[in-house]
Amino acid sequence: MKDLVYLSRSYVEFGPFAKKEIIDFQKRGLLSTADYLRDEGSDNWVHYQEWLTVVPMPEPKLVKKPAVKEPAAKAAPAAKAPATKKAKKVA
């Protein structure tokens, strides 16, 4: 599995961790300036900051929000027909 990473801190190797976990460690401030990482199957240790610049970042998940219905606009009062005068009946 290529998504596994090993962490070296003070010459002690930890892991394997998923790449997502390493990114989460960085976001939470858990990585120190003396930490190095290597991908599973590799013998090359890379400073974690350099590793973060070359690791492909996961696609952001798009969350669909339910459509918000706009409140119905108040209907304008119906236009009244112009008033007409009724003719007076003359007897």
GROMACS .gro file of C-alpha atoms in nm:
model
   91
    1MET     CA    1   0.000   0.000   0.000
    2LYS     CA    2   0.159   0.326  -0.114
    3ASP     CA    3  -0.045   0.547   0.118
    4LEU     CA    4   0.160   0.458   0.425
    5VAL     CA    5   0.429   0.681   0.574
    6TYR     CA    6   0.686   0.631   0.850
    7LEU     CA    7   0.784   0.909   1.088
    8SER     CA    8   1.132   0.949   1.237
    9ARG     CA    9   1.163   1.153   1.554
   10SER     CA   10   1.488   1.160   1.750
   11TYR     CA   11   1.614   0.860   1.549
   12VAL     CA   12   1.313   0.650   1.648
   13GLU     CA   13   1.087   0.525   1.370
   14PHE     CA   14   0.710   0.535   1.419
   15GLY     CA   15   0.438   0.408   1.193
   16PRO     CA   16   0.313   0.328   0.951
   17PHE     CA   17   0.064   0.612   0.930
   18ALA     CA   18  -0.179   0.696   0.654
   19LYS     CA   19  -0.083   1.009   0.458
   20LYS     CA   20  -0.406   1.169   0.578
   21GLU     CA   21  -0.289   1.118   0.937
   22ILE     CA   22   0.043   1.292   0.871
   23ILE     CA   23  -0.140   1.586   0.715
   24ASP     CA   24  -0.369   1.593   1.018
   25PHE     CA   25  -0.064   1.585   1.251
   26GLN     CA   26   0.073   1.891   1.072
   27LYS     CA   27  -0.260   2.077   1.092
   28ARG     CA   28  -0.278   2.005   1.465
   29GLY     CA   29   0.083   2.118   1.523
   30LEU     CA   30   0.207   1.774   1.629
   31LEU     CA   31   0.510   1.763   1.398
   32SER     CA   32   0.838   1.915   1.513
   33THR     CA   33   1.115   2.073   1.308
   34ALA     CA   34   1.331   1.763   1.368
   35ASP     CA   35   1.077   1.519   1.214
   36TYR     CA   36   1.147   1.326   0.896
   37LEU     CA   37   0.916   1.110   0.687
   38ARG     CA   38   0.957   0.834   0.436
   39ASP     CA   39   0.702   0.662   0.218
   40GLU     CA   40   0.659   0.289   0.261
   41GLY     CA   41   0.900   0.102   0.037
   42SER     CA   42   1.145   0.394   0.019
   43ASP     CA   43   1.476   0.429   0.202
   44ASN     CA   44   1.490   0.809   0.162
   45TRP     CA   45   1.398   1.020   0.463
   46VAL     CA   46   1.262   1.366   0.380
   47HIS     CA   47   1.209   1.656   0.619
   48TYR     CA   48   0.835   1.672   0.690
   49GLN     CA   49   0.799   2.024   0.546
   50GLU     CA   50   0.953   1.911   0.218
   51TRP     CA   51   0.737   1.599   0.220
   52LEU     CA   52   0.425   1.814   0.257
   53THR     CA   53   0.518   2.015  -0.053
   54VAL     CA   54   0.541   1.707  -0.277
   55VAL     CA   55   0.267   1.485  -0.139
   56PRO     CA   56  -0.048   1.506  -0.347
   57MET     CA   57  -0.315   1.671  -0.136
   58PRO     CA   58  -0.649   1.494  -0.118
   59GLU     CA   59  -0.934   1.640  -0.317
   60PRO     CA   60  -1.156   1.854  -0.098
   61LYS     CA   61  -1.493   1.698  -0.036
   62LEU     CA   62  -1.776   1.901  -0.173
   63VAL     CA   63  -2.074   1.905   0.054
   64LYS     CA   64  -2.404   1.976  -0.108
   65LYS     CA   65  -2.614   2.202   0.101
   66PRO     CA   66  -2.987   2.164   0.072
   67ALA     CA   67  -3.146   2.433  -0.135
   68VAL     CA   68  -3.280   2.712   0.078
   69LYS     CA   69  -3.617   2.828  -0.034
   70GLU     CA   70  -3.648   3.201  -0.047
   71PRO     CA   71  -3.945   3.327   0.152
   72ALA     CA   72  -4.225   3.412  -0.082
   73ALA     CA   73  -4.228   3.780  -0.159
   74LYS     CA   74  -4.540   3.955  -0.047
   75ALA     CA   75  -4.769   3.985  -0.341
   76ALA     CA   76  -4.826   4.340  -0.449
   77PRO     CA   77  -5.187   4.445  -0.411
   78ALA     CA   78  -5.377   4.382  -0.727
   79ALA     CA   79  -5.408   4.691  -0.937
   80LYS     CA   80  -5.760   4.827  -0.925
   81ALA     CA   81  -5.936   4.918  -1.241
   82PRO     CA   82  -5.987   5.291  -1.275
   83ALA     CA   83  -6.311   5.406  -1.120
   84THR     CA   84  -6.585   5.488  -1.364
   85LYS     CA   85  -6.877   5.712  -1.299
   86LYS     CA   86  -7.216   5.562  -1.340
   87ALA     CA   87  -7.458   5.764  -1.540
   88LYS     CA   88  -7.749   5.894  -1.345
   89LYS     CA   89  -8.084   5.782  -1.459
   90VAL     CA   90  -8.295   6.073  -1.554
   91ALA     CA   91  -8.664   6.013  -1.506
   0.00000   0.00000   0.00000
